[in-house]
Coordinates of C-alpha atoms in Angstrom, one line a residue:
X84 CA -136.1 46.7 -80.0
X85 CA -134.7 43.2 -79.6
X86 CA -131.5 43.3 -77.6
X87 CA -129.4 40.8 -75.6
X88 CA -129.4 43.2 -72.6
X89 CA -133.1 44.1 -72.6
X90 CA -134.9 43.6 -69.3
X91 CA -133.4 43.0 -65.8
X92 CA -129.7 42.5 -65.4
X93 CA -128.3 42.2 -61.8
X94 CA -125.0 43.5 -60.5
X95 CA -124.0 40.6 -58.5
X96 CA -122.4 41.0 -55.0
X97 CA -119.3 39.0 -54.2
X98 CA -120.1 37.0 -51.1
X99 CA -117.4 36.7 -48.5
X100 CA -117.0 34.2 -45.6
X101 CA -116.5 35.5 -42.1
X102 CA -112.7 35.3 -42.5
X103 CA -112.9 37.6 -45.6
X104 CA -112.3 34.9 -48.2
X105 CA -114.5 34.6 -51.3
X106 CA -117.6 32.4 -50.5
X107 CA -117.9 30.5 -53.8
X108 CA -120.7 28.4 -52.4
X109 CA -122.7 31.5 -51.6
X110 CA -121.9 33.0 -55.0
X111 CA -123.2 29.8 -56.7
X112 CA -126.4 30.0 -54.7
X113 CA -126.8 33.6 -55.6
X114 CA -126.5 32.9 -59.3
X115 CA -129.1 30.1 -59.1
X116 CA -131.4 32.4 -57.1
X117 CA -131.2 35.1 -59.8
X118 CA -131.8 32.6 -62.6
X119 CA -134.8 31.1 -60.7
X120 CA -136.1 34.6 -60.2
X121 CA -136.2 35.2 -64.0
X122 CA -133.5 37.9 -64.5
X123 CA -132.3 38.3 -68.1
X124 CA -128.6 38.6 -67.5
X125 CA -125.8 38.8 -64.9
X126 CA -123.1 41.4 -64.3
X127 CA -120.0 40.3 -62.4
X128 CA -117.2 42.3 -60.9
X129 CA -118.9 45.7 -60.9
X130 CA -119.0 48.2 -58.1
X131 CA -121.6 46.1 -56.2
X132 CA -119.2 43.1 -56.5
X133 CA -116.5 45.0 -54.5
X134 CA -114.2 44.5 -57.4
X135 CA -111.8 47.2 -56.1
X136 CA -111.0 44.9 -53.1
X137 CA -110.4 41.7 -55.1
X138 CA -106.9 40.7 -56.3
X139 CA -106.4 39.4 -59.8
X140 CA -106.5 35.7 -58.8
X141 CA -109.8 36.2 -56.9
X142 CA -111.3 38.0 -59.8
X143 CA -110.6 35.1 -62.1
X144 CA -112.0 32.7 -59.6
X145 CA -115.2 34.8 -59.1
X146 CA -115.8 34.9 -62.9
X147 CA -115.2 31.2 -63.1
X148 CA -117.7 30.4 -60.4
X149 CA -120.4 32.6 -62.0
X150 CA -119.8 31.0 -65.4
X151 CA -120.0 27.5 -64.0
X152 CA -123.1 28.2 -61.9
X153 CA -124.8 30.0 -64.9
X154 CA -124.0 27.1 -67.2
X155 CA -124.7 29.2 -70.3
X156 CA -128.3 30.0 -69.3
X157 CA -128.0 33.8 -69.3
X158 CA -125.7 36.3 -70.9
X159 CA -122.9 37.4 -68.6
X160 CA -121.3 40.9 -68.5
X161 CA -117.9 41.5 -66.9
X162 CA -116.9 44.8 -65.3
X163 CA -113.7 46.0 -67.0
X164 CA -112.8 49.7 -66.4
X165 CA -110.4 52.1 -64.7
X166 CA -108.9 55.5 -64.8
X167 CA -105.7 54.3 -66.6
X168 CA -106.6 53.9 -70.2
X169 CA -103.4 52.0 -71.2
X170 CA -104.0 49.5 -68.3
X171 CA -107.6 48.8 -69.4
X172 CA -106.5 48.4 -73.0
X173 CA -103.7 46.0 -71.9
X174 CA -106.1 43.9 -69.9
X175 CA -108.5 43.6 -72.8
X176 CA -105.6 42.7 -75.2
X177 CA -104.6 39.9 -72.8
X178 CA -108.1 38.4 -73.3
X179 CA -111.2 37.8 -71.3
X180 CA -112.6 34.5 -70.1
X181 CA -114.6 32.5 -72.6
X182 CA -118.3 32.8 -71.9
X183 CA -118.4 36.6 -71.3
X184 CA -120.8 38.3 -73.6
X185 CA -119.9 42.0 -73.0
X186 CA -118.0 44.3 -70.7
X187 CA -119.4 47.0 -68.6
X188 CA -116.8 49.8 -68.5
X189 CA -117.1 52.6 -66.0
X190 CA -116.1 56.1 -67.0
X191 CA -112.6 57.1 -65.7
X192 CA -112.9 58.2 -62.1
X193 CA -110.8 60.6 -60.0
X194 CA -108.9 62.0 -62.9
X195 CA -111.9 64.1 -64.0
X196 CA -111.2 64.1 -67.8
X197 CA -112.8 66.4 -70.3
X198 CA -115.5 65.1 -72.7
X199 CA -112.8 64.6 -75.4
X200 CA -110.7 62.6 -72.9
X201 CA -113.7 60.4 -72.1
X202 CA -114.4 59.9 -75.8
X203 CA -110.7 59.0 -76.5
X204 CA -110.7 56.6 -73.5
X205 CA -113.6 54.6 -74.9
X206 CA -112.3 54.8 -78.4
X207 CA -109.2 53.1 -77.3
X208 CA -111.2 50.4 -75.6
X209 CA -113.5 49.9 -78.5
X210 CA -110.6 49.4 -80.9
X211 CA -109.3 46.4 -78.9
X212 CA -112.3 44.9 -77.0
X213 CA -113.0 41.3 -78.1
X214 CA -116.7 41.6 -77.0
X215 CA -119.3 44.3 -77.0
X216 CA -119.1 47.3 -74.7
X217 CA -121.7 48.8 -72.3
X218 CA -120.7 52.3 -71.2
X219 CA -121.2 53.1 -67.5
X220 CA -122.0 56.7 -66.5
X221 CA -122.2 57.1 -62.8
X222 CA -121.1 60.7 -61.9
X223 CA -121.8 60.1 -58.2
X224 CA -118.8 57.8 -58.1
X225 CA -116.6 59.1 -60.8
X226 CA -117.0 62.9 -60.2
X227 CA -117.5 63.4 -64.0
X228 CA -120.6 63.0 -66.2
X229 CA -120.5 61.5 -69.6
X230 CA -122.6 64.1 -71.5
X231 CA -125.4 62.9 -73.7
X232 CA -123.5 64.3 -76.7
X233 CA -120.4 62.2 -75.9
X234 CA -122.5 59.1 -75.3
X235 CA -124.3 59.6 -78.6
X236 CA -121.0 60.3 -80.4
X237 CA -119.6 57.0 -79.1
X238 CA -122.8 55.1 -79.9
X239 CA -122.8 56.3 -83.5
X240 CA -119.0 55.9 -84.1
X241 CA -118.5 52.4 -82.8
X242 CA -120.7 49.4 -83.6
X243 CA -119.4 47.4 -80.6
X244 CA -120.5 50.1 -78.2
X245 CA -124.0 48.7 -77.8
X246 CA -125.5 50.3 -74.7
X247 CA -125.1 52.7 -71.8
X248 CA -125.8 52.1 -68.1
X249 CA -127.1 55.5 -67.2
X250 CA -126.8 56.4 -63.5
X251 CA -126.6 60.2 -63.7
X252 CA -130.1 60.6 -62.2
X253 CA -130.8 63.2 -64.9
X254 CA -133.9 62.2 -66.7
X255 CA -133.5 65.0 -69.3
X256 CA -130.1 63.5 -70.2
X257 CA -131.6 60.0 -70.4
X258 CA -134.3 61.3 -72.8
X259 CA -131.7 63.0 -75.0
X260 CA -129.8 59.7 -75.3
X261 CA -133.0 57.7 -76.1
X262 CA -134.1 60.3 -78.6
X263 CA -130.8 60.5 -80.5
X264 CA -129.4 56.9 -80.3
X265 CA -128.8 54.8 -83.3
X266 CA -130.8 51.6 -83.9
X267 CA -129.8 48.8 -81.7
X268 CA -128.2 50.9 -78.9
X269 CA -129.7 50.2 -75.5
X270 CA -130.3 52.7 -72.7
X271 CA -130.1 50.8 -69.4
X272 CA -131.1 52.3 -66.1
X273 CA -128.4 52.3 -63.4
X274 CA -130.7 53.6 -60.7
X275 CA -133.2 51.1 -59.3
X276 CA -135.8 53.6 -58.2
X277 CA -135.7 55.4 -61.6
X278 CA -136.0 52.2 -63.6
X279 CA -139.8 52.5 -64.0
X280 CA -139.5 56.0 -65.3
X281 CA -136.5 55.4 -67.6
X282 CA -138.1 52.3 -69.2
X283 CA -141.4 54.0 -69.6
X284 CA -139.6 56.8 -71.4
X285 CA -138.2 54.3 -73.9
X286 CA -135.3 52.7 -72.0
X287 CA -134.5 49.0 -72.3
X288 CA -134.2 47.8 -68.8
X289 CA -131.9 48.0 -65.8
X290 CA -128.7 46.7 -64.3
X291 CA -130.0 46.4 -60.8
X292 CA -128.7 46.0 -57.2
X293 CA -132.1 45.3 -55.6
X294 CA -133.1 43.0 -58.4
X295 CA -130.9 40.2 -56.9
X296 CA -132.6 40.6 -53.6
X297 CA -136.1 40.4 -54.9
X298 CA -135.9 39.1 -58.5
X299 CA -139.4 37.7 -58.3
X300 CA -140.8 41.2 -58.0
X301 CA -138.2 43.3 -59.8
X302 CA -138.1 41.3 -63.0
X303 CA -141.8 41.2 -63.7
X304 CA -142.0 44.9 -62.9
X305 CA -139.5 45.7 -65.7
X306 CA -141.1 43.3 -68.1
X307 CA -144.5 44.9 -67.4
X308 CA -143.1 48.4 -68.2
X309 CA -141.5 47.1 -71.4
X310 CA -144.9 45.6 -72.3
X311 CA -146.7 49.0 -71.6
X312 CA -148.6 47.4 -68.7
X313 CA -147.9 50.5 -66.7
X314 CA -150.5 50.1 -63.9
X315 CA -149.3 46.7 -62.7
X316 CA -145.7 47.8 -63.1
X317 CA -146.3 50.9 -61.1
X318 CA -147.8 48.8 -58.3
X319 CA -144.6 46.6 -58.2
X320 CA -142.4 49.7 -58.4
X321 CA -144.0 51.1 -55.2
X322 CA -143.8 47.7 -53.5
X323 CA -140.0 48.0 -53.8
X324 CA -139.7 51.8 -53.5
X325 CA -139.0 52.0 -49.7
X326 CA -136.8 49.0 -49.5
X327 CA -134.7 50.2 -52.4
X328 CA -134.1 53.5 -50.7
X329 CA -133.1 51.6 -47.5
X330 CA -130.6 49.4 -49.5
X331 CA -128.5 52.5 -50.3
X332 CA -129.0 54.4 -47.1
X333 CA -125.6 53.3 -45.7
X334 CA -123.8 52.5 -48.9
X335 CA -123.8 49.7 -51.4
X336 CA -123.4 46.7 -51.2
X337 CA -123.9 46.7 -47.4
X338 CA -127.7 46.9 -47.7
X339 CA -128.2 44.3 -50.4
X340 CA -125.8 41.9 -48.6
X341 CA -128.0 42.2 -45.5
X342 CA -131.1 41.3 -47.5
X343 CA -129.3 38.3 -49.1
X344 CA -128.3 37.1 -45.6
X345 CA -131.9 37.5 -44.5
X346 CA -133.0 35.4 -47.4
X347 CA -130.5 32.7 -46.6
X348 CA -128.5 33.1 -49.8
X349 CA -125.1 34.3 -48.5
X350 CA -123.5 36.2 -45.6
X351 CA -123.2 40.0 -45.3
X352 CA -119.5 40.3 -44.7
X353 CA -117.8 43.2 -46.5
X354 CA -114.2 44.1 -47.1
X355 CA -112.7 47.3 -45.8
X356 CA -113.0 50.2 -46.4
X357 CA -116.7 49.2 -46.5
X358 CA -118.4 48.5 -43.2
X359 CA -121.6 46.6 -42.3
X360 CA -124.8 48.6 -42.0
X361 CA -126.2 49.6 -38.6
X362 CA -128.4 47.3 -36.5
X363 CA -131.2 49.8 -36.9
X364 CA -131.1 49.7 -40.7
X365 CA -130.7 45.9 -40.6
X366 CA -133.9 45.5 -38.6
X367 CA -135.8 47.8 -41.0
X368 CA -134.6 45.8 -44.0
X369 CA -135.5 42.6 -42.3
X370 CA -139.1 43.9 -41.8
X371 CA -139.3 44.9 -45.5
X372 CA -137.8 41.5 -46.6
X373 CA -140.3 39.6 -44.5
X374 CA -143.2 41.8 -45.9
X375 CA -142.1 41.2 -49.5
X376 CA -141.4 37.5 -49.3
X377 CA -144.2 36.3 -47.0

């Protein structure tokens, strides 16, 4: 299947200076690093980008920096979601920056809506969105799963709902979606260490955290699975397996920011309530980073 969001997308961190302000120079460097590493598209202002801690002005500045640094080279996806449907709809009606190719919209969190509530939430978004929509199912953060039936219902009912980022960790659910999806609907892994499996089962790629740390390994791994070169892909998968577990051991994006600091791309400052990773984990990640980049 040919799809704009096939392959490796990366959920960009938002680099911060030591004083907590947005580090636009570091963000520019990160975008160039990802482009040079061969990723297929960029995702800005997702969970990994600490969007919950950015004010409206900062969000616009971050998007502007990414678009300028990208210079039209790759598709760009913007995180637009929330648990207040009317507010999400209003933000979309107000318009989104030119140069955004799609939105990634997380399922409503905290409220714990029913499946019908989730369907109606996305229906309202689909009716006003000026660009295509990627659903985002991440029960570990939202406390509610979008069932395969609801995802397929949305996929069949709305032409502008073009994909799902699936981070349920439930391979049976992923297979149900792949098996029942309409033509042109992409199933994207939202779990780095399940990407090999999901793509081998018929998925279309990943929106990755670790992919921005090691794009020169992660991107060819995904491409190899898509090309059914499973042996070489498996080798790259296991190259990254341990470091990927470490990246999430003390929360995201603390781990990946540490790796990006070790690679000289940006600092590892976080905004509260997130807190830097322990020295012990930092040293373990540094050993892995040195091993993978030597």
